[in-house]
Short mmCIF file of C-alpha atoms and ligand atoms in Angstrom, two decimals:
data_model
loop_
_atom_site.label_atom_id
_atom_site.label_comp_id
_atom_site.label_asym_id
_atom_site.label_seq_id
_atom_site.Cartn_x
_atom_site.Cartn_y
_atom_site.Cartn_z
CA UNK I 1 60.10 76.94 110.45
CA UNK I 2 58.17 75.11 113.20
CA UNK I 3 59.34 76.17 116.77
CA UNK I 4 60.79 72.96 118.38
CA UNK I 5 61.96 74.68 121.45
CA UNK I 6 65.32 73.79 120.78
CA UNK I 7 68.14 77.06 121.21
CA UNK I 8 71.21 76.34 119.81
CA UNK I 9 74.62 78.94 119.38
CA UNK I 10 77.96 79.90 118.13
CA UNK I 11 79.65 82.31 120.41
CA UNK I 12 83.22 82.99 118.45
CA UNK I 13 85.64 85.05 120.56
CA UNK I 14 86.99 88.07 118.25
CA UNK I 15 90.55 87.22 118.75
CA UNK I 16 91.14 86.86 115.28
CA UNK I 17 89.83 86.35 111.78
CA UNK I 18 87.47 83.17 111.37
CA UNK I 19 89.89 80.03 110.46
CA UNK I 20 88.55 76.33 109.07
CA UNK I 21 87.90 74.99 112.65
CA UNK I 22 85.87 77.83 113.10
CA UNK I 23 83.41 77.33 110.13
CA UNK I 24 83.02 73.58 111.10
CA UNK I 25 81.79 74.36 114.61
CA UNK I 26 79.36 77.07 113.16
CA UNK I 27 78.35 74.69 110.37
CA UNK I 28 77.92 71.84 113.03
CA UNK I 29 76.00 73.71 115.41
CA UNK I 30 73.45 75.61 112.60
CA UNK I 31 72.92 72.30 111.06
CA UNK I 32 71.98 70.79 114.03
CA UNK I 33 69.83 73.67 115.18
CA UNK I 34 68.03 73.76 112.05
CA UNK I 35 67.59 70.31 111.56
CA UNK I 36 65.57 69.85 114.67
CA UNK I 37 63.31 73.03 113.72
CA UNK I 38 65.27 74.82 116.01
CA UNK I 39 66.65 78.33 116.36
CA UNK I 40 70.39 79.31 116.03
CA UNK I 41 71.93 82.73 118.25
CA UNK I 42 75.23 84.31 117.94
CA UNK I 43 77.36 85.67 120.64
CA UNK I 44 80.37 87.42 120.63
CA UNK I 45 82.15 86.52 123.20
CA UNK I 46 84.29 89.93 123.32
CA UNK I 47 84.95 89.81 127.18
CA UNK I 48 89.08 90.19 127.02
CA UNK I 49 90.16 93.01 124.88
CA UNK I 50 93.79 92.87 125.73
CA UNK I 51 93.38 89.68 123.56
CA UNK I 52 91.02 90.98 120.64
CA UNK I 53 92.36 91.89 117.03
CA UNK I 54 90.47 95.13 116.51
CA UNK I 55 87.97 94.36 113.68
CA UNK I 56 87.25 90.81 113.67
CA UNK I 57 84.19 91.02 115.69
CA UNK I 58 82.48 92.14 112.26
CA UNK I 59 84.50 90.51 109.88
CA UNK I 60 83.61 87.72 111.79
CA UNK I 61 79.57 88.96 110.95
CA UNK I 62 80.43 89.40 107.31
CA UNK I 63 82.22 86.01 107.02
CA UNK I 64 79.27 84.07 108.19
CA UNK I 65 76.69 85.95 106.48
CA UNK I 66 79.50 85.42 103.14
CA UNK I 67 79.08 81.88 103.88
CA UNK I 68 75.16 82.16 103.72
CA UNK I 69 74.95 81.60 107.76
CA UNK I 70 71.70 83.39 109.06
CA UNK I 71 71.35 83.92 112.91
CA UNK I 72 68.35 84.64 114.69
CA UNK I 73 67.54 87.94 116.51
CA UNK I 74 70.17 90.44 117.18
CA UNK I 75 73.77 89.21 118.02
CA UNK I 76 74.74 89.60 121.70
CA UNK I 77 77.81 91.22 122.47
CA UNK I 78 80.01 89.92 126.28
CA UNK I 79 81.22 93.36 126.47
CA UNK I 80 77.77 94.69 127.04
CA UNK I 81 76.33 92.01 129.39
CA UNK I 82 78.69 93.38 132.47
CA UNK I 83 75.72 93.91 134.78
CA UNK I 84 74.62 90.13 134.57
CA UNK I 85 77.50 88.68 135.18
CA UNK I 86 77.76 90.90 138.36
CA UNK I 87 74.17 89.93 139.20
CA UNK I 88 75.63 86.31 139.02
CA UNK I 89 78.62 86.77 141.01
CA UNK I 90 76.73 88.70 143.69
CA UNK I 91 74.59 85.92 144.12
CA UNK I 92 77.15 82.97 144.29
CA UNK I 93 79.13 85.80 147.14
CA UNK I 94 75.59 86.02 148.95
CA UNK I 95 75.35 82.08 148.58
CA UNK I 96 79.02 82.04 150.12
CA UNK I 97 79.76 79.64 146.90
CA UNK I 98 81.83 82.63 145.74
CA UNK I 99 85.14 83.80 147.70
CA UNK I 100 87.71 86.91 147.07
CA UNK I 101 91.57 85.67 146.46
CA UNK I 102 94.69 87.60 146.91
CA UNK I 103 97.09 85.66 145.93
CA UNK I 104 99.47 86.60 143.12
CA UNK I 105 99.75 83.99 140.13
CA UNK I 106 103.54 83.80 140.72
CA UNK I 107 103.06 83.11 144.13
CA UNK I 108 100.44 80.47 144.14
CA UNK I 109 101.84 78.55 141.23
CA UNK I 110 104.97 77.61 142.77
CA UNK I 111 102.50 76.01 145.67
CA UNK I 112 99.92 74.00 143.04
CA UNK I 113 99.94 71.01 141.38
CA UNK I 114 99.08 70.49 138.20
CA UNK I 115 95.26 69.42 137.32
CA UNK I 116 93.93 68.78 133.63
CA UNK I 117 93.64 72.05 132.71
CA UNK I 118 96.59 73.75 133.81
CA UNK I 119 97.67 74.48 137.79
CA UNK I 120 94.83 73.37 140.80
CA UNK I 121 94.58 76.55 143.22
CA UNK I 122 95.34 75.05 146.44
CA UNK I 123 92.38 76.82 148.30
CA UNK I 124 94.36 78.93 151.02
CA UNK I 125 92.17 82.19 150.40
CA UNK I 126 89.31 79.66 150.96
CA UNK I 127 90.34 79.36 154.25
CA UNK I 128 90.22 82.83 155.04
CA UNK I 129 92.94 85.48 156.91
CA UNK I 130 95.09 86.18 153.88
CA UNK I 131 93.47 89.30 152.85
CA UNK I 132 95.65 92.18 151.55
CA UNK I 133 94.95 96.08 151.92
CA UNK I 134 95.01 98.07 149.13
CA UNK I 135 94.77 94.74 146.82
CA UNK I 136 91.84 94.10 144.68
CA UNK I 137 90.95 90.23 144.81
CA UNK I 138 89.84 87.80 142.23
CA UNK I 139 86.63 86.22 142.60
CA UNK I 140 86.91 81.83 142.86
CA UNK I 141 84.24 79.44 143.07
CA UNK I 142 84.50 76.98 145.78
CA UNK I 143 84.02 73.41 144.05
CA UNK I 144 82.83 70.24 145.30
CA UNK I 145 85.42 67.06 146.00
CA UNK I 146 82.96 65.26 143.94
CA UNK I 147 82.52 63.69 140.19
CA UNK I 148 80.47 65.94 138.15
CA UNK I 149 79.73 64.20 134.83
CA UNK I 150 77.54 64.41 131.45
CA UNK I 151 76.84 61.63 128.61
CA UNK I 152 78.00 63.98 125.26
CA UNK I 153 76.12 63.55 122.29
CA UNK I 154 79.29 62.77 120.06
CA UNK I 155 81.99 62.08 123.26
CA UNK I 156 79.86 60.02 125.37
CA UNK I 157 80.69 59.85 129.44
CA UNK I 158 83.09 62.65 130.58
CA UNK I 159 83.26 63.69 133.89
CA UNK I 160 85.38 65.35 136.57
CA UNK I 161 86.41 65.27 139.91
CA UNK I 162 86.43 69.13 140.11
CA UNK I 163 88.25 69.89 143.49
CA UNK I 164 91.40 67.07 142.19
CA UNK I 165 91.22 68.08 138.37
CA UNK I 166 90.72 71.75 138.49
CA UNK I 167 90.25 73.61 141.78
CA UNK I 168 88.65 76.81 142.66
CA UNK I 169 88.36 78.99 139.93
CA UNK I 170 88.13 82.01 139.12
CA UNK I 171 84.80 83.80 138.18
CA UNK I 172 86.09 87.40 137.73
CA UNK I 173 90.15 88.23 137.30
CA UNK I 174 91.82 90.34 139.74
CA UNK I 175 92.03 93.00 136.55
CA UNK I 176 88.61 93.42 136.49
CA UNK I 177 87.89 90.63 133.23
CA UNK I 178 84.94 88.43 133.75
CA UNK I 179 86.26 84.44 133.26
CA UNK I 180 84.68 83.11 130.20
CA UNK I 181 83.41 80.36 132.26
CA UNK I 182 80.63 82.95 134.63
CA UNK I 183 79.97 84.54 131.27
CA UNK I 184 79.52 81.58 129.16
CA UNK I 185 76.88 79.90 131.78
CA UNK I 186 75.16 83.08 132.42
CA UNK I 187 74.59 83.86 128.75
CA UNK I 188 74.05 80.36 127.55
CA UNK I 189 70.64 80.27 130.62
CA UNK I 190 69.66 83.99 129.99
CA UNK I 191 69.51 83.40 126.24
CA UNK I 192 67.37 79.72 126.82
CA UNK I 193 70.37 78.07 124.59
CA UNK I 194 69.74 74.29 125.63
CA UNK I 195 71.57 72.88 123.02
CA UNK I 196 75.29 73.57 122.71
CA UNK I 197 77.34 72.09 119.95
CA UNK I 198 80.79 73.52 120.32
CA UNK I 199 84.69 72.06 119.52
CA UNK I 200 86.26 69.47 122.23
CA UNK I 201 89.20 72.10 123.28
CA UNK I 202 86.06 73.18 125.51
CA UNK I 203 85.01 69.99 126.68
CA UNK I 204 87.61 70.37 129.90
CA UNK I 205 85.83 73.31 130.88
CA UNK I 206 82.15 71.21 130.73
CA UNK I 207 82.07 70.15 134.03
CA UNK I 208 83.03 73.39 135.52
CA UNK I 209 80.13 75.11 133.54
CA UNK I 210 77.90 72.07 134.89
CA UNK I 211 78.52 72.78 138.52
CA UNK I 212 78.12 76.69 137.80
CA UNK I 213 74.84 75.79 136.14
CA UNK I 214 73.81 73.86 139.62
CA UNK I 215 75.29 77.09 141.83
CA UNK I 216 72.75 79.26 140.00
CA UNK I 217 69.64 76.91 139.62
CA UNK I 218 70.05 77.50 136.03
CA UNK I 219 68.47 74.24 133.74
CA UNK I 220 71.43 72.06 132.13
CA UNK I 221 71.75 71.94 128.51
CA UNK I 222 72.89 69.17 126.48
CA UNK I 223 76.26 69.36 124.90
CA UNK I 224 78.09 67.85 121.37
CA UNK I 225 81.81 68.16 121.39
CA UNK I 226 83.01 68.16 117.92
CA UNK I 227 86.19 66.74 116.97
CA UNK I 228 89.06 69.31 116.39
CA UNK I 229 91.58 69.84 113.40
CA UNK I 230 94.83 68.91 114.58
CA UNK I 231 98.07 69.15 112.22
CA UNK I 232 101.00 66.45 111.60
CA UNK I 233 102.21 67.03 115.30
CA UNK I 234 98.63 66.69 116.91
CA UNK I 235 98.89 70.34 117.73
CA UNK I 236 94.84 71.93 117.29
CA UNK I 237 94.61 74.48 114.20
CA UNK I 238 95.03 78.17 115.70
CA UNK I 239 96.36 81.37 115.11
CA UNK I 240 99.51 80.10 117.07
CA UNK I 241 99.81 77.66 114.62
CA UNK I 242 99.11 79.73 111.89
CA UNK I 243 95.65 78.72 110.76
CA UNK I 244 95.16 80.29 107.60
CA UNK I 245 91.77 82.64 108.02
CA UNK I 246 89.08 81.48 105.83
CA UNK I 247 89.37 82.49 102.10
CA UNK I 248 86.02 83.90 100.65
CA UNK I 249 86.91 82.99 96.95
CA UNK I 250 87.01 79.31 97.79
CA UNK I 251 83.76 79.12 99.81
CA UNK I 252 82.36 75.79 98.58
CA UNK I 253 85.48 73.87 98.65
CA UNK I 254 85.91 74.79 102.29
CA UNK I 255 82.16 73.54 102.71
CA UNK I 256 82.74 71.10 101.44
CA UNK I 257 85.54 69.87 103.09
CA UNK I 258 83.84 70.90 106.53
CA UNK I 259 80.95 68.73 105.07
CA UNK I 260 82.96 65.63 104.32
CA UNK I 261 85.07 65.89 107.80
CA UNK I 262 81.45 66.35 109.76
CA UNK I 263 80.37 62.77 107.91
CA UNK I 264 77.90 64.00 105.65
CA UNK I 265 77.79 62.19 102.07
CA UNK I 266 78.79 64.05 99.41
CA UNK I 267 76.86 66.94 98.55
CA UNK I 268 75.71 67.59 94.77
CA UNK I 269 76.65 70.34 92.66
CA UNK I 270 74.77 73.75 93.89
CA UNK I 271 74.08 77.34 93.10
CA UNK I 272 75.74 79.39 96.01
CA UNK I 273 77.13 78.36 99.62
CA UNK I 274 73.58 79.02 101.26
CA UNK I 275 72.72 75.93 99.04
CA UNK I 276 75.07 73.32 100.71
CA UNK I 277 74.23 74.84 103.94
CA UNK I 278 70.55 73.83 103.42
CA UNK I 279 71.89 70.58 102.39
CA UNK I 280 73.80 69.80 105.44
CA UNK I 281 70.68 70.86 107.13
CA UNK I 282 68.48 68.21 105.40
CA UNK I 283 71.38 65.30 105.32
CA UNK I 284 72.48 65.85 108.76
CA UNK I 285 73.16 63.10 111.41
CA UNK I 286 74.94 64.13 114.98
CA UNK I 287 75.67 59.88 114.89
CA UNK I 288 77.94 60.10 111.88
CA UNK I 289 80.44 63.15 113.29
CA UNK I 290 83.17 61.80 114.23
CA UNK I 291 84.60 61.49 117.77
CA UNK I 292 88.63 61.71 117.32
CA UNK I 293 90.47 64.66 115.84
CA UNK I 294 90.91 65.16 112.31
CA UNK I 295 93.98 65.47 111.04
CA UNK I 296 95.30 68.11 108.14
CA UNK I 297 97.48 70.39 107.39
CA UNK I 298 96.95 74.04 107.53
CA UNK I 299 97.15 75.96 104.26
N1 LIG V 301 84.11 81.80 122.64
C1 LIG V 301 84.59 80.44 122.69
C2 LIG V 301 85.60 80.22 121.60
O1 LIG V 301 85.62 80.95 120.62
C3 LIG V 301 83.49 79.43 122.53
C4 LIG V 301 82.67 79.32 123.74
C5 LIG V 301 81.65 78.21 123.74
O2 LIG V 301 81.24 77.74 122.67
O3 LIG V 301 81.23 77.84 124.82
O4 LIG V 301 86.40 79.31 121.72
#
């Protein structure tokens, strides 16, 4: 395969067994890896243990390679990356973009308002003189009262203000967890992955990433937000509400109903999964996924 230059990814948290939603944001993002010559990584994003089911992080290998998925070089594991997300953080502290925060979540809660993705931190570490002895801090980024925007490839405009939508946030927990959002920027620029084709529930977190991206002098990649499975009540396919994991007997129906819901035509009859994969591959067009959520029912 010619190299195009273009670094695409799926970076599944092991929180649980792969589900539908799952397989159509790996099949979206190797199909549109591979269809423009590109190559396609895979991170495990295993930064929050309290959270992880033990196990999945290789049944989640085994599924995909079931499925005839094929990654290139060695997967990347979070929980062995500690040392450059501290590199990161050191540098936003040393760039005074970065600030420690010792407030409790019960006490700064009942201050905030809400933003779009849950409460905005109303800053008073920022200010300084509310350090606490013998407390270990939490790490926030100090963000801009200013729009930060992107054109998506499947979304279009989205954008941000981030100090009125989201406020600081934090980069590393006050129990010692790296915040998916340090780790996913730092990763995503270490591994050159300028192509990211991941499911909308992420798309809130975009601009955040963006501005991190800027902090660091790290390049900005371009981003598809695919449209998520919702059920009957509009509530998104998860293990909360009891997404089903992926059954291995019935591996071309459930590529083929990925294939359908991603706008491909129908694909003929074939040998083994890694066939339909290839055909998604040749048939696919970013332009025909749609943009609004897909409704089904789990099961
Ligand atoms: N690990 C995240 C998840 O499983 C995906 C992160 C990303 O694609 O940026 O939801």
């Amino acid at each position: 395969m010619s190299d195009s230059g273009y670094i695409g990814r799926f970076a599944p948290s092991p929180t649980g067994r792969l589900h539908i939603g799952s397989l159509l944001a790996a099949l979206a993002s190797y199909a549109d890896a591979r269809a423009h010559g590109g190559r396609w990584l895979l991170r495990m994003e295993d930064l929050d243990p309290p959270r992880e089911m033990p196990g999945a992080a290789d049944d989640i290998l085994h599924t995909l390679e079931t499925f005839g998925f094929a990654w290139d070089g060695e997967v990347v594991y979070q929980s062995r990356r500690h040392h450059l997300y501290r590199a990161a953080l050191d540098a936003l502290i040393a760039g005074q973009a970065a600030y420690p925060c010792f407030c409790s979540r019960k006490a700064w809660h009942e201050r905030a308002r809400q933003g779009v993705d849950g409460f905005v931190y109303d800053g008073l570490c920022a200010r300084g003189g509310n350090e606490k002895a013998g407390i270990t801090p939490a790490w926030r980024l100090r963000v801009p009262d200013e729009i930060i925007g992107f054109d998506d490839r499947i979304v279009g405009h989205y954008q941000q203000n981030l100090a009125r939508d989201i406020g600081d946030f934090v980069l590393l927990r006050a129990d010692g967890f790296w915040a998916y959002q340090l780790a996913v920027v730092v990763d995503d620029a270490e591994q050159g992955v300028n192509h990211i084709v991941r499911g909308q529930d992420l798309l809130v977190s975009t601009p955040r990433q963006l501005y991190l991206q800027r902090c660091l002098g790290y390049a900005q990649p371009s981003y598809a937000h695919l449209p998520l499975l919702v059920n009957r009540q509009g509530q998104k396919w998860s293990k909360q509400t009891l997404a089903p994991a992926l059954d291995l007997s019935v591996r071309e129906q459930l590529l083929r109903q990925v294939i359908g819901w991603l706008g491909l035509p129908d694909a003929p009859q074939v040998g083994k999964p890694q066939d339909l994969l290839d055909w998604a591959v040749g048939n696919w067009r970013l332009e025909r996924v749609p943009k609004n959520e897909i409704v089904t029912e789990p099961g």
